[in-house]
Coordinates of C-alpha atoms and ligand atoms in Angstrom, one line a residue:
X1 CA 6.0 -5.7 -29.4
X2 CA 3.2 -5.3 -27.7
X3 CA 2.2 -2.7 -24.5
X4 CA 0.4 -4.2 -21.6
X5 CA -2.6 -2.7 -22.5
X6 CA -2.5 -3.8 -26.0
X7 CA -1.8 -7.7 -25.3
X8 CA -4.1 -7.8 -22.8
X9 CA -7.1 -6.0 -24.9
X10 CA -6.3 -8.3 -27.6
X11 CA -6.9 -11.5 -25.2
X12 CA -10.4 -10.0 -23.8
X13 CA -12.7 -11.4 -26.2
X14 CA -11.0 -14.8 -26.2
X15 CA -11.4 -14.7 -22.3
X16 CA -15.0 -13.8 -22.7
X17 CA -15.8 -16.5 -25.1
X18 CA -14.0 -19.1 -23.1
X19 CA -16.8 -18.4 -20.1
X20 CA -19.2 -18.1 -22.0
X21 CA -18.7 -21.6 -23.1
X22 CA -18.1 -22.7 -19.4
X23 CA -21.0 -21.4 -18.1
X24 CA -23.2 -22.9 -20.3
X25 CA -21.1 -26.7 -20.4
X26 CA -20.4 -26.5 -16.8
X27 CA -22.6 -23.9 -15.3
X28 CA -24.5 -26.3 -13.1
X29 CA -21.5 -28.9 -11.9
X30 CA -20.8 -28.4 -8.2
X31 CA -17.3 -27.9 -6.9
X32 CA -17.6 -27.9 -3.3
X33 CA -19.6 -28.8 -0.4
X34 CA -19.4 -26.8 2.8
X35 CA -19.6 -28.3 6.2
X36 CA -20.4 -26.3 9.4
X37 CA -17.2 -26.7 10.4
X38 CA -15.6 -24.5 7.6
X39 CA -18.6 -22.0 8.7
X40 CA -17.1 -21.3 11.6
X41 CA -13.7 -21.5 10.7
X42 CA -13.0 -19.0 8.1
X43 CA -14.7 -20.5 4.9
X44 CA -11.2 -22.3 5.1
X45 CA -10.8 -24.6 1.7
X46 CA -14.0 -23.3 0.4
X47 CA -13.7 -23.1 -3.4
X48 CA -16.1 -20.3 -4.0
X49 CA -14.2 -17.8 -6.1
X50 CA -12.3 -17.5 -9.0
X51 CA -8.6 -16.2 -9.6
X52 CA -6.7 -16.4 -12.4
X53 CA -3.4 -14.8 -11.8
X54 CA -1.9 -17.2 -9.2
X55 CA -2.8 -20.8 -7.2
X56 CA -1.5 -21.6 -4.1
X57 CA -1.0 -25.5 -4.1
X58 CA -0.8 -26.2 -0.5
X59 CA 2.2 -29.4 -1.4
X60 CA 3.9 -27.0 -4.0
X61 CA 3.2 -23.1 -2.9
X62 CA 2.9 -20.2 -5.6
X63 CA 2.2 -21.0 -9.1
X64 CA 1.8 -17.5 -11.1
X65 CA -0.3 -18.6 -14.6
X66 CA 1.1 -22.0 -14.6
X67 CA 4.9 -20.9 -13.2
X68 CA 6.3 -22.6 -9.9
X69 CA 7.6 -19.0 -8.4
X70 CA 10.7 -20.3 -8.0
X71 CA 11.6 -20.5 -11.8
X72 CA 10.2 -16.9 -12.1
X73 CA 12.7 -15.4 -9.7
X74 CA 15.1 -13.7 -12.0
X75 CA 11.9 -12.0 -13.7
X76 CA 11.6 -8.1 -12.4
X77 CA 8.7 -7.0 -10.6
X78 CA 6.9 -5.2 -13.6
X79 CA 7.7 -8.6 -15.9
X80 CA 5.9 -10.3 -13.2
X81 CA 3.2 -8.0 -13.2
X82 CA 3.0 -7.8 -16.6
X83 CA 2.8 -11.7 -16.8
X84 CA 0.1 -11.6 -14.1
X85 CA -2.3 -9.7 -15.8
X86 CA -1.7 -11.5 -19.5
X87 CA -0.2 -14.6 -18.2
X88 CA 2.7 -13.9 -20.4
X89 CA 6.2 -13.0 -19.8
X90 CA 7.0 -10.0 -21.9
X91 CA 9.9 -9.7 -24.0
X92 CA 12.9 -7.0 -23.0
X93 CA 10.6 -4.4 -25.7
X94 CA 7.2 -4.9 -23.9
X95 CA 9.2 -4.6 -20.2
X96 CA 11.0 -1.4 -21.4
X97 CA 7.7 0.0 -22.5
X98 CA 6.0 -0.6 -19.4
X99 CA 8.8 0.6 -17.2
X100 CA 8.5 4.1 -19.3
X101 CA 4.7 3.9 -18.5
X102 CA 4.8 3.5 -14.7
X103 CA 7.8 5.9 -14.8
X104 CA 5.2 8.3 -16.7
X105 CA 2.5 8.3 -14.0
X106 CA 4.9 8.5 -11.2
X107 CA 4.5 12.0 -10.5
X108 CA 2.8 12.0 -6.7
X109 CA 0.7 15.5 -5.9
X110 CA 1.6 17.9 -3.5
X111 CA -1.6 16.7 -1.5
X112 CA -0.4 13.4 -1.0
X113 CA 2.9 15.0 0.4
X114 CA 0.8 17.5 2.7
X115 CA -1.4 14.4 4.2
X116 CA 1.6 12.6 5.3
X117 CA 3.6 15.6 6.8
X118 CA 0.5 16.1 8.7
X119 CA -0.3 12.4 10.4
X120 CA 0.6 12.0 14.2
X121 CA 4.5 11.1 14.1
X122 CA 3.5 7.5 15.6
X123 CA 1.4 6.8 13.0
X124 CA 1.9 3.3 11.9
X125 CA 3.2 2.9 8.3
X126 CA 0.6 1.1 6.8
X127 CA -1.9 3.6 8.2
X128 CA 0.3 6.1 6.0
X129 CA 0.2 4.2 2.7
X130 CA -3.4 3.6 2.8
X131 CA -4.2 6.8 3.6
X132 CA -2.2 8.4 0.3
X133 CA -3.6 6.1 -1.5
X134 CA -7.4 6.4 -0.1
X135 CA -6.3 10.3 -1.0
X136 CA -5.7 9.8 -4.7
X137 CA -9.1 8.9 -5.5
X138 CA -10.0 11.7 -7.0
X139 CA -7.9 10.8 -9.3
X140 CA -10.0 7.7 -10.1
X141 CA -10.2 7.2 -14.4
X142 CA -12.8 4.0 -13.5
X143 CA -14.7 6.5 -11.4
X144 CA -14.9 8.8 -13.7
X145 CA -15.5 7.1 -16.6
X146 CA -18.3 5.3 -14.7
X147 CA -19.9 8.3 -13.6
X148 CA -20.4 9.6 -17.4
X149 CA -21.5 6.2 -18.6
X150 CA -19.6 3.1 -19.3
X151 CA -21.0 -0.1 -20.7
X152 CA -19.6 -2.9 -18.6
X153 CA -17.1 -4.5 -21.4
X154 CA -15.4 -1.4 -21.0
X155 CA -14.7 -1.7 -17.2
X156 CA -11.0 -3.0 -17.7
X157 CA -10.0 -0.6 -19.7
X158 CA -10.0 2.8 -17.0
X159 CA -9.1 -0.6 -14.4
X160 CA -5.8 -0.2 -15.9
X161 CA -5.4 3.1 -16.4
X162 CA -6.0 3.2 -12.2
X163 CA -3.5 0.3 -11.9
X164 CA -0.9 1.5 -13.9
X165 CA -1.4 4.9 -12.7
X166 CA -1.3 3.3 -8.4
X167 CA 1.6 1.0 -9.3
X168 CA 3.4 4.1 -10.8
X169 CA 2.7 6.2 -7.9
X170 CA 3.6 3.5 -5.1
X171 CA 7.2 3.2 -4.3
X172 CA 7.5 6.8 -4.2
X173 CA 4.7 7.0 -1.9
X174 CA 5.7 4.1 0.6
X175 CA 9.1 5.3 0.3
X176 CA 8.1 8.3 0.9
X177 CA 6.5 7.1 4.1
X178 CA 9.6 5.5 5.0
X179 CA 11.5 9.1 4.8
X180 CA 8.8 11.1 6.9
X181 CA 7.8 8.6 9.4
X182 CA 12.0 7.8 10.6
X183 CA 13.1 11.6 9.4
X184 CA 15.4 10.7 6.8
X185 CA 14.4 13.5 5.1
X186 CA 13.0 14.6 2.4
X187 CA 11.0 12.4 -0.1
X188 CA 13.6 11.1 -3.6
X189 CA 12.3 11.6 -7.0
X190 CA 11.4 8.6 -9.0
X191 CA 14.3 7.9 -12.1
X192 CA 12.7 7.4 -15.1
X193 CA 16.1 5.2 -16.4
X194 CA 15.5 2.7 -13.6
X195 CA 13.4 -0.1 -13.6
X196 CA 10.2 -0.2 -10.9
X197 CA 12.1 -2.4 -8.2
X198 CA 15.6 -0.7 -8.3
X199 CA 13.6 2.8 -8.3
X200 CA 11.9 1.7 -4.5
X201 CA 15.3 0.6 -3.8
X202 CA 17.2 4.3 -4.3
X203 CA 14.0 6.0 -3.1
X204 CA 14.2 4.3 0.5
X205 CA 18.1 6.4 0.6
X206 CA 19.8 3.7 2.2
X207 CA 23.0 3.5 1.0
X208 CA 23.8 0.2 -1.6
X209 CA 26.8 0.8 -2.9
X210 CA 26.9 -2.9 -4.3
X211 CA 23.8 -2.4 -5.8
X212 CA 22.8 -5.8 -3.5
X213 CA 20.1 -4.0 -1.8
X214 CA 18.2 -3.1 -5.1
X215 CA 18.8 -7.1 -6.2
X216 CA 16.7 -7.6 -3.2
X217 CA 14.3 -5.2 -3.5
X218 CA 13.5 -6.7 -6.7
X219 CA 13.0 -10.2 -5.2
X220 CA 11.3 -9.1 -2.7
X221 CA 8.9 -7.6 -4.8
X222 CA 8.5 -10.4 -6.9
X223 CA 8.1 -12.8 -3.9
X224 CA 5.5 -11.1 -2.4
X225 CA 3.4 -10.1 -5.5
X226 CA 0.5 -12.4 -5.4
X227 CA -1.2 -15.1 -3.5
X228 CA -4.5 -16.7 -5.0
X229 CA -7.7 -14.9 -4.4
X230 CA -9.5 -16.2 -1.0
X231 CA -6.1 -14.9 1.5
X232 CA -7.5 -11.8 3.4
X233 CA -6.0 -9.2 1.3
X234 CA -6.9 -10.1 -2.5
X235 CA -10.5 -10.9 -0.9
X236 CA -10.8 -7.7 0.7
X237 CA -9.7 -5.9 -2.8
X238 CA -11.8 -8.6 -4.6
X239 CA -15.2 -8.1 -2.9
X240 CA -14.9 -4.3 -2.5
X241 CA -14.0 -4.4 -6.2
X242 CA -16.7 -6.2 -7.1
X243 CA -19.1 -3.5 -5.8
X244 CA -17.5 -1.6 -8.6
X245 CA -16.0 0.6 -6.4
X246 CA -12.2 1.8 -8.2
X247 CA -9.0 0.5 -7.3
X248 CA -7.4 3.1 -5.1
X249 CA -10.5 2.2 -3.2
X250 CA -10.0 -1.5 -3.6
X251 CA -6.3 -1.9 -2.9
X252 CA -6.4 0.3 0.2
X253 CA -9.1 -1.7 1.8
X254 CA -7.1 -5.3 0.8
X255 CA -3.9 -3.3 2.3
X256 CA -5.7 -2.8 5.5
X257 CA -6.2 -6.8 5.8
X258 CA -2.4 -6.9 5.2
X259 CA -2.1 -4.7 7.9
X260 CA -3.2 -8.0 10.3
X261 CA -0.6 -9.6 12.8
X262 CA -2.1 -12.7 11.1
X263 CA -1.5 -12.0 7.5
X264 CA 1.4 -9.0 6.7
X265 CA 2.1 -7.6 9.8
X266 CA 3.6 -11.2 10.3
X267 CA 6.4 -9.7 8.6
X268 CA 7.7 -7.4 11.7
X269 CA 6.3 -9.5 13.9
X270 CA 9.0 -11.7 12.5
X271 CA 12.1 -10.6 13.0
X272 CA 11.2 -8.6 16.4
X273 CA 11.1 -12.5 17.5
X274 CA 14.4 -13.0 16.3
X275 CA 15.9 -10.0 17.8
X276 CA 14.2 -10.7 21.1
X277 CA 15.6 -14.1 20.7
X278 CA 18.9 -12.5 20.3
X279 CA 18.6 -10.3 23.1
X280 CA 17.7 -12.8 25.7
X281 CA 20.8 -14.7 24.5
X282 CA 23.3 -12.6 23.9
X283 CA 23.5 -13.3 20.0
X284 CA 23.1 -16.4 17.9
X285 CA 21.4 -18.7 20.4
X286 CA 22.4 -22.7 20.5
X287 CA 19.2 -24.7 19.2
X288 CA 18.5 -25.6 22.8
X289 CA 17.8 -22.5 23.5
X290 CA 15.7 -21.9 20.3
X291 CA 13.8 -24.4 21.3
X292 CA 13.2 -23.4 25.1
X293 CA 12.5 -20.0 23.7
X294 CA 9.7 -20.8 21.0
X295 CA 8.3 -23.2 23.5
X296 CA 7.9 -20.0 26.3
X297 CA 6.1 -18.2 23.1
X298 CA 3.9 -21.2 22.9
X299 CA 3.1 -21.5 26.3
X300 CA 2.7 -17.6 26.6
X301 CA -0.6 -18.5 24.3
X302 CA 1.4 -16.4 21.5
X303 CA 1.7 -17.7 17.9
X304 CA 5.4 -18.0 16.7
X305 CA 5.8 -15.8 13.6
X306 CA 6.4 -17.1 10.3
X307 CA 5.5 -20.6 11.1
X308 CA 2.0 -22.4 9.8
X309 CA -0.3 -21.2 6.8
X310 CA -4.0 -21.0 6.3
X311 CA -3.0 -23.3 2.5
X312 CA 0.8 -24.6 2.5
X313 CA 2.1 -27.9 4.2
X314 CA 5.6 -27.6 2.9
X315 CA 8.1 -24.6 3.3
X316 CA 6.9 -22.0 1.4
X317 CA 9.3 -21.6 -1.5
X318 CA 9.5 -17.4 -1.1
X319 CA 11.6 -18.6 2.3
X320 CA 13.2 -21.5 0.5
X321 CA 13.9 -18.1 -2.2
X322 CA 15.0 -15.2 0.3
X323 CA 17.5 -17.9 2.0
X324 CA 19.3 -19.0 -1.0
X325 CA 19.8 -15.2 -1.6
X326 CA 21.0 -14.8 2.4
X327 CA 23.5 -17.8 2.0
X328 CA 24.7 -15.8 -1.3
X329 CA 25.1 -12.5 0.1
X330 CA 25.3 -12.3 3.5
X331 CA 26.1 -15.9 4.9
X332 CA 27.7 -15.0 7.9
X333 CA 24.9 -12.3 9.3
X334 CA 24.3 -12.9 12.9
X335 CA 21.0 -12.3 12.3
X336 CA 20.5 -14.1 9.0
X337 CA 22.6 -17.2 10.7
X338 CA 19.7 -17.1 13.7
X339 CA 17.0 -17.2 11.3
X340 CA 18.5 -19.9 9.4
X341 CA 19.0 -22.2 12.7
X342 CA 15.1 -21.7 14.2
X343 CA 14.5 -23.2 10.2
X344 CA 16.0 -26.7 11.9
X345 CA 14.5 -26.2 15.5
X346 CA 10.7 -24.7 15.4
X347 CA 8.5 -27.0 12.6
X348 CA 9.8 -30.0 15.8
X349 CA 8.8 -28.0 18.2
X350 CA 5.6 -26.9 16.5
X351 CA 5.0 -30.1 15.8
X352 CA 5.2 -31.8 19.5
X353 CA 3.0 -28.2 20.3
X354 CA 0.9 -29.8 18.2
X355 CA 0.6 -33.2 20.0
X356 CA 0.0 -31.6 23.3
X357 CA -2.6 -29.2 22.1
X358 CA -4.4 -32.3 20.4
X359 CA -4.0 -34.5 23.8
X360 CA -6.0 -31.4 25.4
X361 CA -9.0 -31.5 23.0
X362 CA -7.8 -28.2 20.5
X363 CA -7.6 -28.3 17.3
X364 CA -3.8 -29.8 15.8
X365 CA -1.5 -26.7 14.3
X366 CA -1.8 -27.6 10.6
X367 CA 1.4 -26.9 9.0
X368 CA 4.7 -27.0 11.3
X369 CA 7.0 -24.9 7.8
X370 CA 7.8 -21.4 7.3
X371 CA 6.0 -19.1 5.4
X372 CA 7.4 -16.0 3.6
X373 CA 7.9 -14.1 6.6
X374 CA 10.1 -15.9 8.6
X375 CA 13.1 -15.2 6.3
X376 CA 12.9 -11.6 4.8
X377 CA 12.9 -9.5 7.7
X378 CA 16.7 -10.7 8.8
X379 CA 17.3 -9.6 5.0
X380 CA 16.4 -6.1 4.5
X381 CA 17.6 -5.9 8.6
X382 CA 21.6 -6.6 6.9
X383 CA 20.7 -3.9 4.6
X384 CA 19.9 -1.2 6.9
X385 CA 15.8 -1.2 6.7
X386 CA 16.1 -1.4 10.7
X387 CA 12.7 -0.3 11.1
X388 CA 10.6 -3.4 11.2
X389 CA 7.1 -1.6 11.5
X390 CA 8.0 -0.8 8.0
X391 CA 7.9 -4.2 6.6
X392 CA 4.7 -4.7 5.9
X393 CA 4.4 -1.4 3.5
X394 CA 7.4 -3.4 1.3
X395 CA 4.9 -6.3 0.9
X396 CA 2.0 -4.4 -0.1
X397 CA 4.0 -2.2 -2.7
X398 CA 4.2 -5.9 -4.2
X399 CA 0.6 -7.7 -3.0
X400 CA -0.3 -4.5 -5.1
X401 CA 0.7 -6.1 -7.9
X402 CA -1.5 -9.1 -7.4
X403 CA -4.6 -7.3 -6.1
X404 CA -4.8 -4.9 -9.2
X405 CA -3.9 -8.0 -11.8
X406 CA -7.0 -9.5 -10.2
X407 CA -9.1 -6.2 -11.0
X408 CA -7.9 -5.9 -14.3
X409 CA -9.0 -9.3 -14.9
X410 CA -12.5 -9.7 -13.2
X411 CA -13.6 -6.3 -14.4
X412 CA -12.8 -7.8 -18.0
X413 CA -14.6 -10.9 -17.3
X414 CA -17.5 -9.1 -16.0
X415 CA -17.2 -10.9 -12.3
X416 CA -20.3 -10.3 -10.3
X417 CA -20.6 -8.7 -7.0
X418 CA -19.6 -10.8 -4.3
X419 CA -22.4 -11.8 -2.0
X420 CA -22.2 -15.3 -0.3
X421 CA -25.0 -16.4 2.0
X422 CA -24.6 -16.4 5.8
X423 CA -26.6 -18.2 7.7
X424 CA -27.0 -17.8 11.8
X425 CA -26.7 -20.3 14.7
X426 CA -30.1 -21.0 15.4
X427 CA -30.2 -21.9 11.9
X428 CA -27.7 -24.6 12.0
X429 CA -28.8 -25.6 15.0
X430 CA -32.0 -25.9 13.3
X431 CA -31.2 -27.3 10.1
X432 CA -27.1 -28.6 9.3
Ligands
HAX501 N1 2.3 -20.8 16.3 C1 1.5 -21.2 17.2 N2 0.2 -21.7 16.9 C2 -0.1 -21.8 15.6 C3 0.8 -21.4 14.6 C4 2.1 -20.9 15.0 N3 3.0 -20.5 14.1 N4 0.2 -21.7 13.4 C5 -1.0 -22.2 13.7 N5 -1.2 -22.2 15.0 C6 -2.4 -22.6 15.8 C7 -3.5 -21.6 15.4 O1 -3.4 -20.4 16.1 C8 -4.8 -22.4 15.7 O2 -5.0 -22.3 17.0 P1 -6.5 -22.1 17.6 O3 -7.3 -23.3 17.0 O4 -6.3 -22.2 19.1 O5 -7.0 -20.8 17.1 C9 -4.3 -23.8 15.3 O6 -2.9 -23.8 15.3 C10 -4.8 -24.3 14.0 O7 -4.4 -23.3 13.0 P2 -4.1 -23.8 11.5 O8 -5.2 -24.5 11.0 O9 -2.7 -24.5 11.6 O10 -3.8 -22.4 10.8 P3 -4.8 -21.3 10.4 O11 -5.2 -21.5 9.0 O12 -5.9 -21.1 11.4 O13 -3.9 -20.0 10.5 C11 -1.9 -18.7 10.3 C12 -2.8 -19.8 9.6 C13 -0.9 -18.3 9.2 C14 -2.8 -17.5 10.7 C15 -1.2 -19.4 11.5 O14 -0.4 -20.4 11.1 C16 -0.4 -18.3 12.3 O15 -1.0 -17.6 13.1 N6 0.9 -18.3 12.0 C17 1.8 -17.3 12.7 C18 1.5 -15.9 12.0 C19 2.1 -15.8 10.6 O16 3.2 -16.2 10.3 N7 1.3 -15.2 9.7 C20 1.7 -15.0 8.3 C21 1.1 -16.0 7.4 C22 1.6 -15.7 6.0 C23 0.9 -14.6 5.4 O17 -0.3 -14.5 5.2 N8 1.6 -13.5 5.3 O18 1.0 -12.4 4.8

């Protein structure tokens, strides 16, 4: 048995001989050319950066250290975490001890508490959670280990201790957010006897007295964990990191990129679709009307939500995930039945979208599937998480997972600070 922060010291100096030995083999070998193109659009398909926690294969989807998601979806959150940062799964021993650790540094100050009581009541949710956790810098062990002197092969070490220490803080601050910001009253002490996803679960107060709700939870905190490293939120937390700044600095700024229509805010934007698709209906529309509907969205110049990704050209396998687990649980939810119909209506009509925006000189939609968004929204909706603005303060107690696994990882492989070359007009005009 080994804690987290054992197993992973004990791989550090493997990890740092293993680049060592690429740099110098490999060091000069190019892995990418860059046209103007890509410039302009994003740096998309770049390969410019490194991650090692996750890939995103855009024919397969997530891959966690070698794992199609999909076969990890019975692990909990903090086994997925764990396996993130170590890229091994840890044995029922090495879970317990890290569920005792998180449950340790769970304990959120009275500050954090007093911030949130006093934001405007229509703050958005995300603007919450960053906040308490911009707040808890102070608490920073990277910061101040740095500021009495550090060498740099000892930058993972306080990393963790900031991780573990955010990660053990997290669900009791988002669900505390959730409890403030719709008055459900006051915040719910973390239970040291229940594991991380189950604790977010009870925290929220919504009843579950099947226990169904905290079996999502955990899935959907799994799901959402990690993502490669060039998506907007684990670059964001990657480059700021790589100025060295700490990881409640780090994370809140990738959060804020989650906090995008484009990225996690997809996630309400989601189901507000649905519902509206509902409405105009008068419940589960026929796929006619699906259609005639995500065509008005189209022609409305509006994106439809949940549908295309920057990477994937198949379904993403977090929808194919969340809908096995709607056809177990609650097969016959108006809501889950609606968004399990647009699955069969909107990649056609995306795709014909597609041909006409091509026939009129724009650029073709590149992926007609769903992405994680479109299905978990109609799920937590079942289970009372009504408030959609929330949403996107459920993925990021998970994406947290994935941005501080990154940390951990490039502060112990001594990544450098991020600083690509831009380059202006005139001079491609000039030069490309
Ligand atoms: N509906 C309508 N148009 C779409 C579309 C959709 N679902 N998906 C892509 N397009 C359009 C783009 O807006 C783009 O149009 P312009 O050239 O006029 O700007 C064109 O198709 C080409 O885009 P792309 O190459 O297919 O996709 P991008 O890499 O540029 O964008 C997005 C990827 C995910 C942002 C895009 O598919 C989109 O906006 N989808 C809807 C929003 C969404 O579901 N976001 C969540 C993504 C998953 C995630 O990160 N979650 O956090």
């Amino acid at each position: 048995m080994a804690t987290l922060q054992e197993r992973f010291a004990a791989q550090v100096p493997e990890l740092r001989k293993e680049l060592g030995i690429l740099a110098k083999e490999k060091g000069n070998n190019k892995i990418a050319d860059v046209t103007v193109k890509q410039a302009y659009g994003g740096m998309r398909g770049i390969k410019g950066m490194i991650c090692d926690t996750s890939v995103v294969e855009p024919d397969k989807g997530l891959i966690i250290r070698e794992h199609p998601l999909l076969t990890l979806k019975e692990l909990w959150p903090e086994e997925i975490f764990y396996l993130l940062v170590t890229g091994e799964k840890p044995t029922k021993e090495e879970t317990a001890a890290l569920q005792l650790d998180l449950a340790a540094r769970s304990h959120i100050p009275d500050y954090v508490w007093d911030i949130l009581e006093a934001m405007p009541p229509d703050s958005h949710p995300m603007c919450m959670l960053n906040t308490a956790i911009l707040a808890m810098e102070k608490e920073s062990a990277f910061r101040a280990w740095y500021d009495k002197g550090m060498t740099k092969s000892e930058y993972w070490i306080p990393m963790m201790e900031d991780s573990l220490r955010i990660l053990g803080v997290l669900p009791g601050i988002a669900a505390g957010v959730y409890r403030i910001r719709y008055g459900k009253g006051e915040p719910i002490d973390y239970l040291p006897t229940l594991d991380w996803g189950a604790n977010y679960a009870r925290m929220l107060g919504l009843p579950d007295p099947t226990g169904d709700f905290a079996k999502l939870m955990r899935l959907y905190l799994n799901f959402h964990c990690d993502h490669e490293g060039g998506n907007v939120s684990a670059n964001t937390c990657h480059t700021v990191g790589s100025a060295l700044s700490d990881a409640f600095y780090a994370v809140s700024a990738g959060l804020n990129g989650l906090a995008g229509p484009l990225h996690g805010l997809a996630n309400q934007e989601c189901l507000d679709w649905i519902l509206e698709l509902m409405d105009k209906f008068g419940g589960v529309p026929t796929p006619e009307q699906m259609r005639e509907f995500a065509f008005e969205t189209l022609r409305a110049g509006k994106v439809i939500p949940g549908y295309g990704h920057a990477v994937l050209r198949v379904t993403d396998p977090r929808y194919t995930g969340f809908n096995e687990f709607g056809h177990k649980y609650l097969p016959n939810d108006p809501v889950f039945k609606c968004v399990d119909t647009v699955f069969t209506v909107v990649p056609k009509v995306l795709e014909e979208f597609s041909a006409e925006r091509v026939a009129a000189g724009k650029n073709p939609i590149a992926n007609f599937w769903p992405n994680v968004d479109a299905g978990s929204g109609a799920l937590l909706y079942h289970y009372g998480l009504t408030e959609f603005p929330y949403y996107t303060v459920l993925f990021s107690v998970s994406r947290a997972m994935g941005m501080l696994s990154q940390l951990i990882v490039n502060r112990a492989m001594g990544t450098a600070l991020t600083r690509p070359k831009s380059v202006s007009t005139k001079w491609i005009q000039a030069n490309a």
